[in-house]
Amino acid sequence: MGTPTKKHKFIFYDSEGSRVEGIIFNDDIHRMSQILQVYKKYKISNAEVRPIPSKFQTSELTVQWVISSRTVIDEIADDDEIMPVKFCYSKFTDLVQYMDDKTRSVDVLGVVISALERKTVIKNSRQSDVQKFVLLNEESQPVLLSLWDTFLGNEGQEIVSKLHSYPVIIARRIRVNNYNGVALGTWFDSAILVDPPIQEARELKNWALRNTKLIKEIVEKKDYIKYNPQLSLKSDQKTTWICNITSSQKTIWVKAQFSFEHIFQKYWYMSCKNCCRATAADYQIEFTCNSCKERHPAVPRCRFDVDLTDDTGVIPASIFGELAERLLTFSALEAMQHFNENVELPLEFVHKELKSKMFLLHIKPV
């Protein structure tokens, strides 16, 4: 078996906005890639020009420059503050169309408003580092972007160092994943541009600086870690009959009625305030969570089972958190207090209302 080919890709633009791919292979990567810096202008000569094989083409580019140790690269002084470059970005509301599609990727523009804790996980039987960043668009819609492994040591560190000034990023060739709804993640061919000197990025940065109060409220509420149906629902959303649901499906949409009048349950469980995992700790007692490894008080969280029914059958389901509280019309704390006092929740009106309503539901078969 031969030695795997290493490669480092670039995208070059000229003053008219024309693009070409640059690529460096193997030993030339160490010699040549450090000469080229993002957003700098160069005069490049003696590069080999060749067509890109169709199976390796991305971003509609068909020609590449192969840069080697024989290529001459001279930096050119540039006084232009804005690069004459335009990208085609996917709207956050359109991302669901690409969810879990391994054949397609997206480009997105967003301002980073927060960073979650960096973690080490096991992925594909090997250890990987990952950190989630919260992206926001001008419609104030947040989405989580996961940077993996080498992206953390480079672009990730730069983003973290600039968090106080709301860095704007262009995330290119990003995968759309199904994590608590719509989420984004890097893969081997992705690229992250931090505070690029282009017009759209400057405009988004200015918008963020004008709306710091709004952004701080979004960060404090942490709604971005919750399921967002606005990003997960397609305009022409197709639904599945309950009789056709299988455990191999990742997520599906169904139209069904709720019922839980016949199910005896307590409607809550004690959880870690941070990660919502169940715990045996008593209410308001601080403990070190076995899941998130952090120390937080135990709090009740709403959870109960329901039957979903359509014209083809019935399937059991569980509902958690704020969605469960809205459906129940009682908070988790109220449900706990009724349970501890051995008093049933007054749910007659809820059961009556549910019998006359049909819901569009996004569920995860297990």
PDB file of C-alpha atoms in Angstrom, residues 6 10 35 38 52 58 72 78 103 109 134-135 137 153 168 170 187 196 201 223 232 242 245 266 294-295 317 319 354:
ATOM      1  CA  LYS A   6      -1.327  14.875   1.527  1.00  0.00           C
ATOM      2  CA  PHE A  10      -6.471  27.331  -1.521  1.00  0.00           C
ATOM      3  CA  ILE A  35       4.224  31.579   2.481  1.00  0.00           C
ATOM      4  CA  VAL A  38      -5.389  34.409   3.907  1.00  0.00           C
ATOM      5  CA  ILE A  52      -9.495  19.233 -11.705  1.00  0.00           C
ATOM      6  CA  THR A  58     -15.908  21.524  -5.384  1.00  0.00           C
ATOM      7  CA  VAL A  72       7.551  31.761  -7.490  1.00  0.00           C
ATOM      8  CA  ASP A  78      -2.527  46.120  -1.194  1.00  0.00           C
ATOM      9  CA  THR A 103     -23.139  14.231  -0.832  1.00  0.00           C
ATOM     10  CA  LEU A 109     -22.245  33.502   6.906  1.00  0.00           C
ATOM     11  CA  VAL A 134     -23.133  29.731  18.242  1.00  0.00           C
ATOM     12  CA  LEU A 135     -23.694  31.475  14.901  1.00  0.00           C
ATOM     13  CA  ASN A 137     -27.700  35.804  11.349  1.00  0.00           C
ATOM     14  CA  GLY A 153      -6.065  24.586  16.892  1.00  0.00           C
ATOM     15  CA  VAL A 168     -17.929  37.146  11.648  1.00  0.00           C
ATOM     16  CA  ILE A 170     -17.708  32.368   6.507  1.00  0.00           C
ATOM     17  CA  TRP A 187     -15.308  17.891   7.781  1.00  0.00           C
ATOM     18  CA  PRO A 196     -12.870  38.224   6.121  1.00  0.00           C
ATOM     19  CA  ALA A 201     -19.027  40.289   6.524  1.00  0.00           C
ATOM     20  CA  ASP A 223     -32.295  29.061  23.383  1.00  0.00           C
ATOM     21  CA  SER A 232     -36.223  22.160  11.033  1.00  0.00           C
ATOM     22  CA  ILE A 242     -47.406   5.934  11.886  1.00  0.00           C
ATOM     23  CA  ILE A 245     -42.321   4.247  11.177  1.00  0.00           C
ATOM     24  CA  LYS A 266     -45.760  11.629  37.664  1.00  0.00           C
ATOM     25  CA  GLU A 294     -19.960  19.916  36.373  1.00  0.00           C
ATOM     26  CA  ARG A 295     -21.357  20.910  39.744  1.00  0.00           C
ATOM     27  CA  ALA A 317     -43.672   8.780  22.592  1.00  0.00           C
ATOM     28  CA  ILE A 319     -42.031  14.607  25.647  1.00  0.00           C
ATOM     29  CA  LEU A 354     -56.290  17.471  22.960  1.00  0.00           C
TER      30      LEU A 354
END
